[in-house]
Short mmCIF file of C-alpha atoms in Angstrom, two decimals:
data_model
loop_
_atom_site.label_atom_id
_atom_site.label_comp_id
_atom_site.label_asym_id
_atom_site.label_seq_id
_atom_site.Cartn_x
_atom_site.Cartn_y
_atom_site.Cartn_z
CA MET A 156 106.12 111.55 101.08
CA ASP A 157 106.91 109.36 98.08
CA LYS A 158 103.60 108.18 96.60
CA ASN A 159 105.35 105.07 95.29
CA TYR A 160 105.66 103.63 98.80
CA LYS A 161 103.48 100.60 99.45
CA LEU A 162 100.26 101.15 101.37
CA ASP A 163 101.44 99.61 104.63
CA THR A 164 104.44 101.96 104.57
CA LEU A 165 102.15 104.94 103.97
CA CYS A 166 100.01 103.87 106.94
CA VAL A 167 103.05 104.34 109.17
CA GLN A 168 104.86 107.23 107.50
CA ALA A 169 102.43 109.47 105.57
CA GLY A 170 100.88 112.70 106.77
CA TYR A 171 103.67 114.32 108.73
CA THR A 172 107.40 114.79 108.19
CA PRO A 173 109.25 116.48 111.06
CA ALA A 174 112.01 118.99 110.45
CA SER A 175 115.30 118.49 112.24
CA GLY A 176 114.77 118.62 115.98
CA GLU A 177 110.96 118.54 115.80
CA ALA A 178 108.68 115.97 117.43
CA ARG A 179 108.72 112.64 115.55
CA ILE A 180 104.93 112.34 115.65
CA PRO A 181 102.59 115.29 115.08
CA PRO A 182 102.00 117.30 118.27
CA VAL A 183 98.47 118.00 119.46
CA VAL A 184 98.04 121.69 118.65
CA GLN A 185 95.28 122.31 121.18
CA SER A 186 94.73 125.95 120.28
CA THR A 187 91.78 127.71 118.72
CA THR A 188 93.89 130.48 117.20
CA PHE A 189 97.34 131.38 115.85
CA ALA A 190 99.45 134.53 116.22
CA TYR A 191 100.95 136.59 113.38
CA ASP A 192 103.26 139.59 113.30
CA LYS A 193 102.15 141.04 109.97
CA THR A 194 98.62 142.07 109.07
CA GLN A 195 99.12 141.11 105.41
CA ASP A 196 100.02 137.54 106.36
CA MET A 197 96.62 137.10 107.98
CA ALA A 198 94.87 138.86 105.10
CA ASP A 199 96.45 136.44 102.62
CA LEU A 200 95.24 133.49 104.68
CA PHE A 201 91.68 134.80 104.71
CA ASP A 202 91.82 135.31 100.94
CA LEU A 203 93.18 131.76 100.37
CA LYS A 204 96.32 133.25 98.81
CA SER A 205 98.65 131.34 101.12
CA ASP A 206 98.61 128.18 103.20
CA GLY A 207 98.58 128.26 106.97
CA TYR A 208 96.41 128.39 110.05
CA PHE A 209 94.50 131.22 111.64
CA TYR A 210 91.53 129.58 113.36
CA THR A 211 90.94 125.92 114.20
CA ARG A 212 87.35 126.07 112.94
CA LEU A 213 88.83 125.99 109.42
CA ALA A 214 92.17 124.25 109.78
CA ASN A 215 94.60 123.02 112.41
CA PRO A 216 98.10 121.47 112.11
CA THR A 217 97.17 118.26 113.93
CA VAL A 218 94.01 117.83 111.89
CA ALA A 219 96.01 118.56 108.73
CA ALA A 220 98.44 115.72 109.52
CA PHE A 221 95.54 113.28 109.73
CA GLU A 222 93.94 114.69 106.57
CA GLN A 223 97.20 114.29 104.67
CA LYS A 224 97.71 110.74 105.90
CA VAL A 225 94.27 109.54 104.76
CA ALA A 226 94.61 111.45 101.47
CA ALA A 227 97.91 109.62 100.85
CA LEU A 228 96.31 106.27 101.65
CA GLU A 229 93.42 106.92 99.25
CA GLY A 230 95.65 108.46 96.57
CA GLY A 231 93.64 111.68 96.80
CA ALA A 232 94.48 115.35 96.25
CA CYS A 233 93.41 116.53 99.70
CA GLY A 234 91.49 115.55 102.82
CA ILE A 235 89.05 117.39 105.06
CA GLY A 236 88.77 116.20 108.67
CA CYS A 237 85.23 116.43 110.00
CA ALA A 238 83.58 116.13 113.40
CA SER A 239 82.02 112.75 112.54
CA GLY A 240 81.30 110.46 109.64
CA MET A 241 77.78 111.87 109.40
CA SER A 242 79.10 115.43 109.22
CA ALA A 243 81.51 114.35 106.47
CA THR A 244 78.63 112.95 104.42
CA THR A 245 76.50 116.03 105.06
CA LEU A 246 79.28 118.47 104.12
CA ALA A 247 80.08 116.50 100.97
CA VAL A 248 76.47 116.80 99.79
CA LEU A 249 76.05 120.46 100.76
CA THR A 250 79.21 121.42 98.90
CA VAL A 251 77.53 120.58 95.60
CA ALA A 252 73.76 120.55 96.24
CA GLY A 253 71.20 123.08 97.42
CA ALA A 254 67.45 123.66 97.40
CA GLY A 255 65.91 122.30 94.20
CA ASP A 256 68.72 119.83 93.55
CA ASN A 257 68.74 116.06 94.00
CA ILE A 258 71.20 113.26 94.66
CA LEU A 259 71.08 109.55 93.92
CA THR A 260 71.94 107.06 96.62
CA SER A 261 71.96 103.34 97.16
CA GLN A 262 68.98 102.23 99.25
CA ALA A 263 71.32 99.89 101.18
CA VAL A 264 73.29 102.65 102.91
CA TYR A 265 73.84 102.75 106.68
CA GLY A 266 70.70 103.62 108.66
CA GLY A 267 71.99 106.98 109.88
CA THR A 268 72.87 107.97 106.32
CA TYR A 269 69.47 106.79 105.12
CA ASN A 270 67.75 109.02 107.68
CA LEU A 271 69.92 111.99 106.67
CA PHE A 272 69.03 111.50 103.02
CA SER A 273 65.36 110.62 103.43
CA THR A 274 64.37 112.99 106.26
CA THR A 275 66.81 115.83 106.94
CA LEU A 276 68.14 116.84 103.51
CA PRO A 277 64.62 117.12 102.03
CA LYS A 278 63.89 119.75 104.70
CA LEU A 279 66.68 121.76 103.07
CA GLY A 280 65.12 121.27 99.66
CA ILE A 281 67.49 118.51 98.52
CA GLU A 282 65.66 115.48 97.14
CA CYS A 283 67.21 112.02 97.56
CA ARG A 284 66.37 109.37 95.00
CA PHE A 285 67.11 105.84 96.17
CA PHE A 286 68.12 102.99 93.88
CA ASP A 287 68.76 99.27 94.25
CA PRO A 288 72.56 98.86 94.00
CA ASP A 289 72.00 95.58 92.14
CA ALA A 290 69.70 97.21 89.55
CA PRO A 291 70.81 97.45 85.91
CA ALA A 292 72.53 100.68 84.91
CA ALA A 293 69.64 101.69 82.65
CA GLU A 294 67.21 101.56 85.58
CA ILE A 295 69.46 103.71 87.77
CA GLU A 296 69.98 106.23 84.96
CA LYS A 297 66.24 106.91 84.79
CA LEU A 298 66.54 108.75 88.12
CA ILE A 299 69.04 111.28 86.75
CA ASP A 300 67.97 114.72 85.54
CA GLY A 301 69.55 118.14 85.08
CA LYS A 302 69.42 118.86 88.82
CA THR A 303 71.20 115.68 89.92
CA LYS A 304 74.50 116.54 91.65
CA LEU A 305 75.89 113.35 93.14
CA ILE A 306 75.73 109.55 93.19
CA PHE A 307 76.42 108.20 96.69
CA THR A 308 77.24 104.57 97.53
CA GLU A 309 79.15 102.40 100.01
CA THR A 310 82.00 100.04 99.11
CA ILE A 311 80.56 97.47 101.55
CA ALA A 312 77.02 98.26 102.64
CA ASN A 313 76.28 98.39 106.38
CA PRO A 314 74.73 96.02 107.47
CA SER A 315 73.54 94.23 104.32
CA ILE A 316 77.18 93.54 103.25
CA ILE A 317 76.48 94.34 99.60
CA VAL A 318 79.69 94.81 97.62
CA LEU A 319 79.52 97.74 95.23
CA ASP A 320 79.85 97.20 91.49
CA PHE A 321 82.19 100.17 91.06
CA GLU A 322 82.50 100.10 87.31
CA LYS A 323 78.75 100.12 86.77
CA ILE A 324 78.26 103.24 88.89
CA ALA A 325 81.43 104.93 87.61
CA ASP A 326 80.28 104.47 84.00
CA ILE A 327 76.91 106.06 84.82
CA ALA A 328 78.58 108.99 86.58
CA LYS A 329 81.01 109.63 83.73
CA LYS A 330 78.28 109.40 81.10
CA HIS A 331 76.28 112.13 82.85
CA GLY A 332 79.14 114.27 84.14
CA LEU A 333 78.23 113.47 87.75
CA LEU A 334 80.29 113.30 90.91
CA PHE A 335 80.66 109.75 92.20
CA ALA A 336 81.01 109.56 96.01
CA VAL A 337 81.85 106.38 97.93
CA ASP A 338 81.75 105.72 101.65
CA ASN A 339 84.79 103.49 102.09
CA THR A 340 84.51 103.08 105.87
CA LEU A 341 84.16 99.30 106.03
CA ALA A 342 86.79 98.51 103.40
CA THR A 343 89.38 101.21 104.15
CA PRO A 344 92.04 102.02 101.53
CA VAL A 345 93.94 98.92 102.68
CA LEU A 346 91.34 96.68 101.05
CA CYS A 347 89.97 98.98 98.34
CA ARG A 348 90.94 102.36 96.88
CA PRO A 349 87.76 103.71 95.24
CA LYS A 350 89.68 106.30 93.21
CA GLU A 351 91.24 103.45 91.23
CA TRP A 352 87.72 102.38 90.23
CA GLY A 353 86.43 105.81 89.19
CA ALA A 354 85.27 107.44 92.43
CA ASN A 355 85.70 111.22 92.78
CA LEU A 356 84.99 111.61 96.50
CA ILE A 357 85.83 109.11 99.24
CA ILE A 358 84.22 109.42 102.67
CA HIS A 359 85.13 107.72 105.93
CA SER A 360 83.69 107.55 109.37
CA SER A 361 87.17 107.63 110.88
CA SER A 362 85.60 106.56 114.20
CA LYS A 363 85.70 103.04 112.76
CA TYR A 364 88.71 101.22 111.29
CA LEU A 365 90.91 104.30 110.75
CA ASP A 366 90.96 105.05 114.49
CA GLY A 367 90.48 101.35 115.18
CA HIS A 368 90.06 101.64 118.94
CA ALA A 369 86.61 103.25 119.42
CA ALA A 370 88.36 106.20 121.03
CA ALA A 371 87.89 109.17 118.69
CA LEU A 372 84.81 110.41 116.87
CA GLY A 373 85.53 111.79 113.43
CA GLY A 374 85.10 111.68 109.70
CA VAL A 375 87.08 112.61 106.62
CA ILE A 376 86.30 113.59 103.03
CA ILE A 377 88.92 112.84 100.38
CA ASP A 378 88.84 114.82 97.14
CA ALA A 379 90.36 112.41 94.63
CA GLY A 380 91.25 115.36 92.39
CA ASN A 381 89.98 113.57 89.28
CA PHE A 382 86.75 115.48 88.49
CA ASP A 383 86.69 118.41 86.09
CA PHE A 384 84.17 121.03 87.19
CA LYS A 385 85.27 123.52 84.53
CA ASN A 386 82.30 124.55 82.34
CA ASN A 387 80.22 121.63 83.67
CA ALA A 388 76.67 123.00 83.54
CA ARG A 389 75.62 120.78 86.46
CA TYR A 390 77.82 122.76 88.84
CA PRO A 391 77.29 126.51 88.34
CA SER A 392 78.47 127.26 91.90
CA PHE A 393 81.93 126.01 90.89
CA ASN A 394 82.01 128.13 87.73
CA LEU A 395 80.56 131.39 89.02
CA PRO A 396 82.53 133.84 91.19
CA ASP A 397 82.18 133.36 94.94
CA GLU A 398 81.67 136.86 96.25
CA SER A 399 82.46 135.74 99.79
CA TYR A 400 86.02 135.17 98.51
CA HIS A 401 86.35 138.24 96.27
CA GLY A 402 85.14 136.51 93.15
CA LEU A 403 87.13 133.28 93.45
CA VAL A 404 86.09 130.68 90.84
CA TYR A 405 86.59 127.21 92.32
CA ALA A 406 86.66 125.40 88.98
CA ASP A 407 89.85 127.30 88.16
CA LEU A 408 91.67 125.80 91.15
CA PRO A 409 93.79 122.61 91.13
CA VAL A 410 91.64 121.16 93.95
CA ALA A 411 88.16 122.53 93.32
CA PHE A 412 85.90 120.43 95.54
CA GLY A 413 88.22 120.30 98.53
CA THR A 414 88.78 124.05 98.50
CA LYS A 415 85.08 124.88 98.19
CA CYS A 416 84.15 122.41 100.91
CA ARG A 417 86.60 123.92 103.38
CA ALA A 418 86.20 127.56 102.31
CA GLN A 419 82.40 127.50 102.44
CA MET A 420 81.02 124.51 104.31
CA ILE A 421 83.65 124.10 107.04
CA ARG A 422 83.85 127.88 107.40
CA ASP A 423 80.09 128.34 107.79
CA LEU A 424 79.05 125.11 109.54
CA GLY A 425 82.18 124.54 111.63
CA ALA A 426 81.98 120.74 111.75
CA ILE A 427 85.73 120.21 111.77
CA MET A 428 87.49 117.40 113.62
CA SER A 429 88.99 118.28 116.98
CA PRO A 430 92.82 118.26 117.26
CA GLN A 431 92.79 115.59 119.98
CA ASN A 432 90.57 113.26 117.95
CA ALA A 433 92.72 113.87 114.87
CA PHE A 434 95.83 112.90 116.84
CA ILE A 435 94.24 109.68 118.09
CA SER A 436 93.00 108.83 114.59
CA TYR A 437 96.41 109.59 113.07
CA ILE A 438 98.08 107.20 115.53
CA GLY A 439 95.40 104.59 114.85
CA CYS A 440 96.15 104.63 111.12
CA ASP A 441 99.73 103.53 111.83
CA THR A 442 98.54 99.94 112.36
CA LEU A 443 95.66 99.98 109.86
CA ALA A 444 97.24 97.58 107.37
CA LEU A 445 98.06 95.04 110.07
CA ARG A 446 94.61 95.27 111.62
CA MET A 447 92.68 94.94 108.36
CA GLU A 448 94.56 91.76 107.52
CA ARG A 449 93.57 90.27 110.90
CA HIS A 450 89.98 91.56 110.78
CA SER A 451 89.53 89.98 107.35
CA SER A 452 91.07 86.61 108.20
CA ASN A 453 89.13 86.39 111.47
CA ALA A 454 85.84 87.27 109.76
CA LYS A 455 86.39 84.62 107.10
CA LYS A 456 86.88 81.95 109.80
CA VAL A 457 83.83 83.15 111.74
CA ALA A 458 81.72 83.24 108.55
CA GLU A 459 82.68 79.64 107.75
CA PHE A 460 81.72 78.57 111.28
CA LEU A 461 78.35 80.36 111.22
CA SER A 462 77.47 79.16 107.73
CA ALA A 463 77.71 75.57 108.94
CA HIS A 464 75.82 76.07 112.20
CA PRO A 465 72.29 74.55 112.35
CA LYS A 466 70.82 77.53 114.26
CA THR A 467 71.73 80.14 111.65
CA GLU A 468 69.39 80.74 108.72
CA TRP A 469 71.84 82.59 106.50
CA ILE A 470 75.23 84.33 106.59
CA LEU A 471 76.49 87.32 104.61
CA HIS A 472 80.22 87.75 104.08
CA PRO A 473 81.76 88.04 100.61
CA SER A 474 84.67 85.75 101.51
CA LEU A 475 82.29 82.79 101.24
CA ALA A 476 82.37 81.14 97.81
CA ASP A 477 78.56 80.91 97.63
CA ASN A 478 78.02 84.57 98.56
CA LYS A 479 76.18 86.64 95.96
CA TYR A 480 78.98 89.22 95.91
CA HIS A 481 81.96 86.86 96.04
CA LYS A 482 83.01 87.59 92.44
CA LEU A 483 82.78 91.35 92.97
CA ALA A 484 84.79 90.97 96.16
CA GLU A 485 87.50 89.04 94.32
CA LYS A 486 87.68 91.91 91.84
CA TYR A 487 87.46 94.95 94.13
CA LEU A 488 88.58 93.52 97.50
CA PRO A 489 91.19 90.88 96.66
CA ALA A 490 93.31 91.49 99.77
CA GLY A 491 90.43 90.78 102.17
CA GLN A 492 86.78 91.57 102.71
CA GLY A 493 86.89 93.24 106.11
CA GLY A 494 85.60 92.29 109.52
CA MET A 495 81.90 93.06 109.12
CA LEU A 496 79.37 90.30 108.57
CA SER A 497 75.66 89.75 109.09
CA PHE A 498 73.72 86.59 109.80
CA GLY A 499 70.22 85.49 110.67
CA ILE A 500 69.17 83.47 113.71
CA LYS A 501 66.49 80.90 113.00
CA GLY A 502 63.28 81.86 114.75
CA SER A 503 61.97 84.99 116.41
CA VAL A 504 63.47 88.37 117.27
CA GLU A 505 63.44 87.20 120.89
CA LYS A 506 65.92 84.49 119.94
CA CYS A 507 68.21 87.14 118.50
CA ALA A 508 68.09 88.93 121.85
CA ALA A 509 68.70 85.71 123.77
CA PHE A 510 71.73 84.96 121.65
CA MET A 511 73.28 88.40 122.04
CA GLU A 512 72.67 88.50 125.78
CA ALA A 513 74.37 85.11 126.16
CA LEU A 514 77.63 86.32 124.63
CA LYS A 515 80.51 86.73 127.07
CA LEU A 516 83.50 87.95 125.06
CA ILE A 517 81.59 89.77 122.32
CA THR A 518 79.77 92.89 123.52
CA GLN A 519 76.49 94.43 122.36
CA GLU A 520 77.10 98.04 121.33
CA THR A 521 76.31 100.73 118.78
CA HIS A 522 79.61 100.57 117.00
CA VAL A 523 81.54 98.56 114.45
CA ALA A 524 85.02 98.25 113.07
CA ASP A 525 87.36 98.50 116.00
CA VAL A 526 89.71 95.96 117.56
CA ARG A 527 87.00 94.44 119.80
CA SER A 528 84.29 92.12 118.52
CA CYS A 529 80.75 93.42 118.95
CA VAL A 530 77.19 92.74 117.83
CA LEU A 531 74.05 94.74 117.19
CA HIS A 532 70.44 94.13 116.16
CA PRO A 533 69.99 96.86 113.48
CA ALA A 534 66.21 96.57 113.04
CA SER A 535 65.66 97.64 116.65
CA THR A 536 68.57 100.11 116.89
CA THR A 537 70.39 101.84 114.00
CA HIS A 538 67.54 101.16 111.56
CA ARG A 539 64.56 101.34 113.93
CA GLN A 540 63.29 104.57 112.32
CA LEU A 541 62.80 102.81 108.98
CA SER A 542 59.40 101.51 107.91
CA GLU A 543 58.86 97.83 107.25
CA ALA A 544 59.08 98.49 103.51
CA ASP A 545 62.30 100.48 103.90
CA LEU A 546 63.86 97.78 106.09
CA ILE A 547 63.27 95.30 103.29
CA LYS A 548 64.76 97.68 100.72
CA ALA A 549 67.80 98.26 102.93
CA GLY A 550 68.32 94.51 103.29
CA VAL A 551 67.68 94.48 107.04
CA PRO A 552 65.31 91.63 108.04
CA HIS A 553 64.22 91.43 111.67
CA ASN A 554 66.41 88.42 112.41
CA LEU A 555 69.59 90.10 111.12
CA ILE A 556 72.46 90.32 113.59
CA ARG A 557 75.40 92.51 112.65
CA LEU A 558 78.72 91.14 113.86
CA SER A 559 81.87 93.21 113.75
CA VAL A 560 84.71 90.72 114.09
CA GLY A 561 87.65 92.07 116.06
CA ILE A 562 91.30 91.09 116.18
CA GLU A 563 91.08 88.73 119.17
CA ASN A 564 92.15 85.13 118.72
CA PRO A 565 89.64 83.66 116.24
CA ASP A 566 89.22 80.49 118.30
CA ASP A 567 88.02 82.56 121.27
CA ILE A 568 85.55 84.49 119.10
CA ILE A 569 84.13 81.29 117.63
CA GLU A 570 83.91 79.61 121.03
CA ASP A 571 81.88 82.55 122.37
CA LEU A 572 79.51 82.41 119.40
CA LYS A 573 79.18 78.64 119.84
CA GLN A 574 78.25 78.79 123.53
CA ALA A 575 75.74 81.60 122.93
CA LEU A 576 74.05 79.73 120.07
CA GLU A 577 73.68 76.71 122.33
CA LYS A 578 71.50 78.84 124.62
CA VAL A 579 69.04 79.80 121.85
#
């Protein structure tokens, strides 16, 4: 596929090119295994000497089509389809970090990611050092030492709607020879391509906008192909022979991170995306550019309505001129700021519940970023495991309502919000 095609063309066309007489869209290869006539052909696959498929736990043609489509959209070297967004984040960290190592992460990350970093990874001996994404570079740099392997952030933080200052973090990462990983779930490559701003790894919960229909669980890691592991003392596992692959040195390969992640982490942990979910997600990406335009325009109209309503205390969406991150959004997200916003209801938590239960069109659910509008109260759901102090650090006050604006008619969305607010 020609990389010079515009992004909306890549959404439709990238990832799979049929040969003459083949299916126009990628078939669902619902098979765990693949047959070969020659023993050497299979041996070469196991030794990574040739491309192909031998067991769906490592790779599958349908999953590969989805991986290649998202890699094309992000301008990356390769993609790795994972069982979920959380597994994608976990595999990305484990590919570079082990017991005794540490990573740096924004304290405003999604609640599930926060729990992974603060509770589960430390049990494996990986320390997570949290920083304020708005802090000066010098303050963030103080957390880095010789065992730091990764800086992890989100393009748009969920649910605090903080827009990342890419260049600040990219400069820190380059200065210290560190991998810079970005969760681009809420922006998607339609609105922001993190590689263009210095990111080395891009992660998606494909269950969100990429699928777009709340139908298929999945995640994807994109290796941007722009990080040099060769002779980088931070990453000895990339520069020492891997005896499980007959002494292969990953830093010598054109795509070092992506190969190591699949060859070791996917091989040993098996958290690959299912073929059926990859097919659904692939089809979903076809309309991604169209949907992100509508999500963004709808959210801007909804944000303007809520910002003027007397029963809301505050509203967070970077499309608003008085938003703290409006200038960063103009720089990094000029084509639109996505469909996610947060706002505060004046009064008690009970009023938040009353408002959400009064909604008729908009549903209350543990999801975001699909075609249907939905709401959630993060402090009592996705972030309920966090302490009071951590909720404050994550930018999640008790009156925060997360609203994922869908692609319905914006007048209908606003009318539903209006009637529900009247009942508070």
